[in-house]
Amino acid sequence: MRKFFFIFILLFLGFAFSQPEEKMADDSKTNHVINNLKTEIQIFKDDPEVSAALNEFINEVTIWANELTQKIEQFTGESSKTPEAEAEKPVLKTPDKQIFSIHNIEMGDDKTEVESQLGSPKRSSLNEYGTEWHAYHENYQNFVMVAYDKENKVAGLYTNQDLISSTKEMTYGTPKTAVLEQLGKPMDKMRKGFVLYQLEQDRDYELFNIDGNYVTVFYDKHRDNTVTSIQIIDETLEQQKKSFYKEPSFALKEGFEYQLFDLTNADRVNHGVSVLTWDEHVRETARKHSLDMAENNYFDHTNLEGLSPFDRMQADEVSFMVAGENLASGQFSSIFAHEGLMNSMGHRKNILRPDYEYLGVGVAFNSQSQPYYTENFYAN
């Protein structure tokens, strides 16, 4: 009863003081292909203006309520939530062989050694390097992805959680300025075969060549440009990929879809909201829109027939009370797509929205092998 009374007070205060924006969609786009991101959200389907105002109002109140609840719990020592059992965070050790380790795993470690520590992967899916990302976690806590080479040695590592250990003074949450002081000047270009690729100037990550590995450090600009995740790829594995875009296949499409889903849930856990359930039905809705954009060379929530995300979901008989869509195109992988979405506030709100329950991700490739990503969130 106390919880419901508390929520009622929060809703009343939110109605009294919030100023909802007028636009239903929050779009963020630049001319560079790898920065293409779009998001759209809706609550009530009949009146777009009412939908936009109520959506923004409830979203802002929910975020404010969660923050206020956390502060009250810190002050009183009492929690109103009944979260799932929290996994024990591992004791992180200083790397023995290299500058970085993730979840106490270093590049070159044997697969049997990794799985003796972490158990079997929750999912294995094809990545852009022609190998697989193996996702290890406990209900998306202690989340790490590991790629192995042909000798079953660790050739790729990634995490977006507080599992980074280093011989340098760098970990999850380290400011960008401190990273540059520790690691020196980052790369601004990379050679693939006979082509030299220039990295985009306005990026939220830095690339370094360290210990024979390509280390990508991602920053969260909504948390003062601090380290939010890290990817480490063996130099040999990276150079085997002759261009930034891998030749499309059904397995790669499916791999990107599941990886984006897992990354989303890992970040939801980071921010104290419940994990989403995979929805096969709405995945097909998302896939069709990605394919339509890829084949017809456009990038928008509204398709060429004038149908919105919510029209398309209704047409596919997806029942929802609240729904949202994020779009991205041209990113090298689901990791880069997710990190870009998290650095755009409208997309971030969709990813972290507490009242969403389901997510389906659909990916398609255009004639230049560039991926289009569609995320469809909803609750009913």
Coordinates of C-alpha atoms in Angstrom, one line a residue:
M1 CA 0.0 0.0 0.0
R2 CA 2.8 2.4 0.9
K3 CA 4.4 1.7 -2.5
F4 CA 1.2 2.6 -4.4
F5 CA 0.7 5.7 -2.3
F6 CA 4.3 6.8 -3.0
I7 CA 3.9 6.2 -6.8
F8 CA 0.6 8.3 -6.7
I9 CA 2.5 11.2 -5.1
L10 CA 5.2 11.0 -7.7
L11 CA 2.7 11.0 -10.5
F12 CA 0.9 14.0 -9.1
L13 CA 4.1 16.0 -8.7
G14 CA 5.2 15.0 -12.2
F15 CA 2.0 16.3 -13.6
A16 CA 2.2 19.5 -11.7
F17 CA 5.8 20.4 -12.7
S18 CA 6.9 18.6 -15.9
Q19 CA 6.8 20.3 -19.3
P20 CA 6.4 17.6 -21.9
E21 CA 8.0 18.2 -25.3
E22 CA 5.8 18.5 -28.3
K23 CA 7.6 16.0 -30.7
M24 CA 6.8 12.3 -30.5
A25 CA 10.1 11.3 -32.1
D26 CA 13.5 12.2 -30.9
D27 CA 15.8 11.9 -34.0
S28 CA 19.5 12.1 -34.0
K29 CA 21.3 11.9 -37.4
T30 CA 24.6 13.1 -39.0
N31 CA 25.8 12.9 -42.5
H32 CA 28.3 10.1 -41.7
V33 CA 26.8 6.7 -42.2
I34 CA 28.1 5.2 -39.0
N35 CA 26.3 7.8 -36.9
N36 CA 22.8 7.1 -38.2
L37 CA 20.5 6.7 -35.2
K38 CA 16.8 7.2 -34.8
T39 CA 14.3 6.6 -32.0
E40 CA 10.6 6.7 -31.7
I41 CA 8.2 6.1 -28.8
Q42 CA 4.4 5.9 -28.4
I43 CA 1.9 5.1 -25.7
F44 CA -1.6 5.7 -27.0
K45 CA -2.1 5.0 -30.7
D46 CA -5.1 7.1 -31.6
D47 CA -3.9 10.7 -31.1
P48 CA -0.2 11.5 -31.9
E49 CA -0.1 14.7 -29.9
V50 CA -1.6 13.1 -26.8
S51 CA 0.7 10.1 -27.3
A52 CA 3.8 12.4 -27.5
A53 CA 2.9 14.4 -24.4
L54 CA 1.9 11.5 -22.3
N55 CA 4.8 9.4 -23.3
E56 CA 7.3 12.1 -22.5
F57 CA 5.5 12.9 -19.2
I58 CA 5.4 9.3 -18.0
N59 CA 9.0 8.6 -19.2
E60 CA 10.4 11.6 -17.3
V61 CA 8.3 10.9 -14.2
T62 CA 9.4 7.3 -14.2
I63 CA 13.1 8.2 -14.4
W64 CA 12.7 10.9 -11.7
A65 CA 10.7 8.4 -9.5
N66 CA 13.5 5.8 -9.8
E67 CA 16.2 8.3 -8.9
L68 CA 14.2 9.6 -5.9
T69 CA 13.4 6.1 -4.8
Q70 CA 17.1 5.2 -4.9
K71 CA 18.0 8.3 -2.8
I72 CA 15.3 7.4 -0.2
E73 CA 16.5 3.9 0.0
Q74 CA 20.1 5.1 0.5
F75 CA 18.9 7.4 3.3
T76 CA 16.6 4.9 5.1
G77 CA 18.5 1.7 4.3
E78 CA 15.2 0.2 3.2
S79 CA 14.4 -1.0 -0.3
S80 CA 10.9 -1.0 -1.9
K81 CA 12.1 -3.3 -4.7
T82 CA 12.3 -7.1 -4.8
P83 CA 15.2 -7.5 -7.2
E84 CA 16.5 -10.8 -8.4
A85 CA 19.4 -12.2 -6.4
E86 CA 22.5 -10.1 -7.1
A87 CA 25.4 -12.1 -8.5
E88 CA 28.6 -11.8 -6.6
K89 CA 31.1 -9.6 -8.4
P90 CA 34.5 -11.3 -9.0
V91 CA 37.6 -10.1 -7.2
L92 CA 39.5 -8.5 -10.1
K93 CA 43.2 -9.2 -10.3
T94 CA 45.9 -7.2 -12.0
P95 CA 46.7 -8.8 -15.4
D96 CA 49.8 -11.0 -15.5
K97 CA 50.7 -10.9 -19.2
Q98 CA 49.1 -7.8 -20.7
I99 CA 47.9 -4.3 -19.9
F100 CA 44.2 -5.3 -19.7
S101 CA 42.1 -8.2 -18.5
I102 CA 38.3 -8.5 -18.4
H103 CA 36.7 -10.7 -15.7
N104 CA 40.2 -11.9 -15.0
I105 CA 40.5 -13.2 -18.6
E106 CA 43.5 -12.1 -20.8
M107 CA 44.1 -12.4 -24.5
G108 CA 45.6 -15.8 -25.3
D109 CA 44.0 -17.6 -22.4
D110 CA 42.7 -21.1 -23.2
K111 CA 39.0 -21.7 -23.6
T112 CA 39.0 -24.5 -21.0
E113 CA 40.6 -22.1 -18.5
V114 CA 37.9 -19.5 -19.3
E115 CA 35.0 -21.9 -18.9
S116 CA 36.4 -23.3 -15.7
Q117 CA 35.9 -19.8 -14.3
L118 CA 32.8 -18.8 -16.0
G119 CA 31.0 -22.0 -16.9
S120 CA 29.3 -22.5 -20.3
P121 CA 28.3 -19.5 -22.4
K122 CA 24.6 -18.4 -22.3
R123 CA 24.8 -17.8 -26.0
S124 CA 27.2 -18.2 -28.9
S125 CA 26.6 -16.2 -32.1
L126 CA 28.5 -15.3 -35.2
N127 CA 30.3 -11.9 -35.3
E128 CA 31.9 -9.7 -37.9
Y129 CA 35.3 -11.4 -37.5
G130 CA 34.1 -14.8 -38.8
T131 CA 34.3 -16.3 -35.3
E132 CA 31.7 -16.3 -32.5
W133 CA 31.0 -14.1 -29.5
H134 CA 30.4 -16.3 -26.5
A135 CA 28.3 -14.5 -23.9
Y136 CA 28.9 -15.4 -20.3
H137 CA 26.8 -13.9 -17.5
E138 CA 24.4 -14.5 -14.6
N139 CA 21.1 -13.0 -15.7
Y140 CA 23.2 -10.3 -17.4
Q141 CA 25.3 -9.6 -14.4
N142 CA 29.0 -10.0 -14.7
F143 CA 28.5 -9.8 -18.5
V144 CA 31.4 -10.5 -20.8
M145 CA 31.7 -11.7 -24.4
V146 CA 34.7 -13.8 -25.5
A147 CA 35.9 -14.8 -29.0
Y148 CA 38.3 -17.7 -29.6
D149 CA 40.7 -18.4 -32.5
K150 CA 41.1 -21.7 -34.2
E151 CA 43.3 -23.0 -31.4
N152 CA 40.6 -22.1 -28.8
K153 CA 42.7 -19.2 -27.4
V154 CA 41.1 -15.9 -26.4
A155 CA 41.2 -13.6 -29.5
G156 CA 38.5 -11.1 -28.5
L157 CA 37.1 -9.7 -25.3
Y158 CA 34.3 -7.2 -24.6
T159 CA 32.4 -6.0 -21.5
N160 CA 30.2 -3.0 -20.7
Q161 CA 30.2 -3.7 -17.0
D162 CA 32.7 -3.0 -14.1
L163 CA 34.9 -6.0 -14.9
I164 CA 37.9 -4.2 -16.4
S165 CA 41.3 -4.6 -14.7
S166 CA 44.6 -3.0 -15.9
T167 CA 48.2 -2.5 -15.0
K168 CA 47.4 1.2 -15.8
E169 CA 45.2 3.4 -13.7
M170 CA 42.2 2.7 -15.8
T171 CA 39.0 0.9 -15.2
Y172 CA 35.2 1.2 -15.7
G173 CA 34.3 4.9 -15.0
T174 CA 37.7 6.4 -15.7
P175 CA 37.5 9.8 -17.3
K176 CA 38.5 10.1 -20.9
T177 CA 41.3 12.6 -20.1
A178 CA 42.9 10.0 -17.7
V179 CA 42.7 7.3 -20.3
L180 CA 44.6 9.4 -22.9
E181 CA 47.2 10.2 -20.2
Q182 CA 47.6 6.5 -19.6
L183 CA 47.5 5.1 -23.1
G184 CA 48.8 8.0 -25.2
K185 CA 47.7 9.1 -28.6
P186 CA 44.9 7.0 -30.1
M187 CA 44.7 5.8 -33.7
D188 CA 42.8 7.9 -36.2
K189 CA 43.0 5.5 -39.1
M190 CA 43.2 1.8 -39.8
R191 CA 44.5 -0.1 -42.9
K192 CA 42.3 -2.9 -44.3
G193 CA 44.1 -4.6 -47.2
F194 CA 45.1 -1.8 -49.6
V195 CA 42.6 0.7 -48.2
L196 CA 43.3 3.1 -45.4
Y197 CA 40.2 3.9 -43.5
Q198 CA 39.9 7.2 -41.7
L199 CA 38.0 7.0 -38.4
E200 CA 35.2 9.5 -37.9
Q201 CA 36.3 12.7 -36.1
D202 CA 33.3 13.1 -33.8
R203 CA 33.3 9.7 -32.1
D204 CA 32.6 8.5 -28.6
Y205 CA 35.4 5.9 -28.6
E206 CA 39.2 5.7 -29.0
L207 CA 41.2 3.0 -30.7
F208 CA 44.6 1.9 -29.6
N209 CA 47.1 -0.7 -30.7
I210 CA 48.5 -2.2 -27.5
D211 CA 50.2 -5.6 -26.9
G212 CA 49.5 -6.7 -30.4
N213 CA 45.8 -6.0 -29.9
Y214 CA 43.3 -3.4 -31.1
V215 CA 41.8 -1.9 -28.0
T216 CA 38.6 0.2 -28.4
V217 CA 37.6 2.2 -25.4
F218 CA 34.1 3.5 -25.4
Y219 CA 33.0 6.5 -23.4
D220 CA 29.6 7.5 -21.9
K221 CA 29.1 11.2 -22.7
H222 CA 26.1 11.3 -20.4
R223 CA 28.3 10.3 -17.5
D224 CA 31.0 12.9 -18.1
N225 CA 32.9 11.0 -20.8
T226 CA 33.9 8.2 -18.6
V227 CA 34.8 4.6 -19.7
T228 CA 31.6 2.6 -20.2
S229 CA 33.0 -0.4 -22.1
I230 CA 36.0 -1.9 -23.8
Q231 CA 36.6 -4.2 -26.7
I232 CA 39.9 -6.0 -27.3
I233 CA 40.6 -7.8 -30.6
D234 CA 43.7 -9.7 -31.5
E235 CA 45.6 -7.9 -34.3
T236 CA 45.7 -11.1 -36.5
L237 CA 42.0 -11.6 -36.2
E238 CA 41.4 -7.9 -37.0
Q239 CA 43.6 -8.0 -40.1
Q240 CA 41.8 -11.1 -41.4
K241 CA 38.8 -8.9 -41.9
K242 CA 39.6 -7.2 -45.1
S243 CA 37.1 -4.4 -44.9
F244 CA 35.0 -2.9 -42.1
Y245 CA 31.9 -4.7 -43.3
K246 CA 31.7 -8.5 -43.2
E247 CA 30.0 -10.2 -46.2
P248 CA 26.4 -10.7 -45.1
S249 CA 24.9 -14.1 -44.2
F250 CA 21.9 -15.3 -42.3
A251 CA 24.1 -16.4 -39.4
L252 CA 25.7 -12.9 -39.2
K253 CA 22.3 -11.2 -39.3
E254 CA 21.1 -13.4 -36.5
G255 CA 24.3 -12.9 -34.6
F256 CA 24.0 -9.1 -34.7
E257 CA 20.4 -9.4 -33.6
Y258 CA 21.1 -11.5 -30.5
Q259 CA 24.2 -9.5 -29.6
L260 CA 22.3 -6.2 -29.7
F261 CA 19.7 -7.8 -27.4
D262 CA 22.3 -9.1 -24.9
L263 CA 24.1 -5.7 -24.9
T264 CA 20.8 -3.9 -24.2
N265 CA 20.1 -6.2 -21.2
A266 CA 23.6 -5.9 -19.8
D267 CA 23.2 -2.1 -19.8
R268 CA 19.8 -2.3 -18.3
V269 CA 21.3 -4.3 -15.4
N270 CA 24.0 -1.6 -15.1
H271 CA 21.2 1.0 -14.5
G272 CA 19.1 -1.0 -12.2
V273 CA 16.1 -1.8 -14.4
S274 CA 14.7 -5.3 -15.3
V275 CA 16.0 -7.4 -18.1
L276 CA 13.8 -7.7 -21.3
T277 CA 12.4 -10.9 -22.7
W278 CA 13.3 -11.8 -26.3
D279 CA 10.2 -11.6 -28.5
E280 CA 10.3 -13.6 -31.7
H281 CA 7.1 -12.1 -33.1
V282 CA 8.2 -8.5 -33.0
R283 CA 11.7 -9.5 -34.2
E284 CA 10.0 -10.3 -37.5
T285 CA 8.4 -6.8 -37.6
A286 CA 11.9 -5.3 -36.9
R287 CA 13.5 -7.5 -39.6
K288 CA 11.0 -6.4 -42.2
H289 CA 11.6 -2.7 -41.6
S290 CA 15.4 -3.1 -41.6
L291 CA 15.2 -5.0 -44.9
D292 CA 12.9 -2.4 -46.4
M293 CA 15.3 0.4 -45.5
A294 CA 18.3 -1.5 -46.8
E295 CA 16.7 -2.4 -50.1
N296 CA 15.1 1.0 -50.7
N297 CA 17.9 3.1 -49.5
Y298 CA 16.2 5.2 -46.8
F299 CA 16.4 5.6 -43.0
D300 CA 13.3 6.5 -41.2
H301 CA 10.7 5.3 -38.7
T302 CA 8.0 6.0 -41.3
N303 CA 8.3 3.6 -44.2
L304 CA 7.7 4.4 -47.8
E305 CA 4.0 3.5 -47.4
G306 CA 3.6 6.0 -44.7
L307 CA 3.3 3.4 -41.9
S308 CA 4.8 4.2 -38.4
P309 CA 6.5 1.6 -36.2
F310 CA 3.2 1.3 -34.3
D311 CA 1.2 0.8 -37.5
R312 CA 3.6 -2.0 -38.5
M313 CA 3.4 -3.7 -35.1
Q314 CA -0.4 -3.5 -35.2
A315 CA -0.4 -5.0 -38.7
D316 CA 1.7 -7.9 -37.4
E317 CA -0.8 -8.4 -34.5
V318 CA 1.7 -7.3 -31.8
S319 CA -0.5 -6.2 -28.9
F320 CA 1.0 -3.3 -26.8
M321 CA 0.2 -0.6 -24.4
V322 CA 3.5 1.2 -24.7
A323 CA 6.1 0.7 -27.5
G324 CA 9.2 2.2 -28.9
E325 CA 11.7 1.9 -31.7
N326 CA 15.4 2.6 -32.1
L327 CA 17.1 2.6 -35.5
A328 CA 20.8 2.6 -36.4
S329 CA 22.6 2.0 -39.7
G330 CA 26.1 1.6 -40.9
Q331 CA 27.9 0.7 -37.7
F332 CA 30.6 -1.9 -37.9
S333 CA 28.8 -4.3 -35.4
S334 CA 26.1 -4.5 -32.8
I335 CA 28.7 -3.3 -30.2
F336 CA 29.3 0.0 -32.1
A337 CA 25.5 0.3 -32.8
H338 CA 24.6 -0.1 -29.1
E339 CA 27.3 2.2 -27.9
G340 CA 26.1 4.9 -30.3
L341 CA 22.5 4.5 -29.2
M342 CA 23.5 4.8 -25.5
N343 CA 25.2 8.1 -26.3
S344 CA 22.0 9.6 -27.8
M345 CA 19.6 10.6 -25.0
G346 CA 16.4 9.7 -26.9
H347 CA 17.7 6.2 -27.8
R348 CA 19.1 5.8 -24.3
K349 CA 15.7 6.4 -22.7
N350 CA 14.2 3.7 -24.9
I351 CA 16.9 1.2 -23.9
L352 CA 16.6 2.0 -20.2
R353 CA 12.9 2.5 -20.0
P354 CA 11.7 0.6 -16.9
D355 CA 8.2 -0.3 -18.1
Y356 CA 9.3 -2.1 -21.3
E357 CA 9.0 -5.9 -21.1
Y358 CA 9.9 -7.2 -24.5
L359 CA 12.4 -6.6 -27.2
G360 CA 12.9 -7.9 -30.8
V361 CA 15.8 -6.9 -32.9
G362 CA 15.9 -7.1 -36.7
V363 CA 19.0 -6.6 -38.9
A364 CA 19.4 -6.5 -42.7
F365 CA 22.3 -5.6 -45.0
N366 CA 22.3 -3.3 -48.0
S367 CA 24.2 -3.9 -51.3
Q368 CA 27.4 -2.5 -49.7
S369 CA 27.1 -5.0 -46.8
Q370 CA 26.3 -2.2 -44.4
P371 CA 23.9 -3.3 -41.6
Y372 CA 20.6 -1.7 -40.7
Y373 CA 19.4 -2.3 -37.1
T374 CA 15.8 -2.0 -35.8
E375 CA 15.0 -2.4 -32.1
N376 CA 11.3 -2.8 -31.3
F377 CA 10.4 -2.5 -27.6
Y378 CA 7.0 -2.9 -26.0
A379 CA 4.9 -3.8 -23.0
N380 CA 1.3 -4.9 -22.8

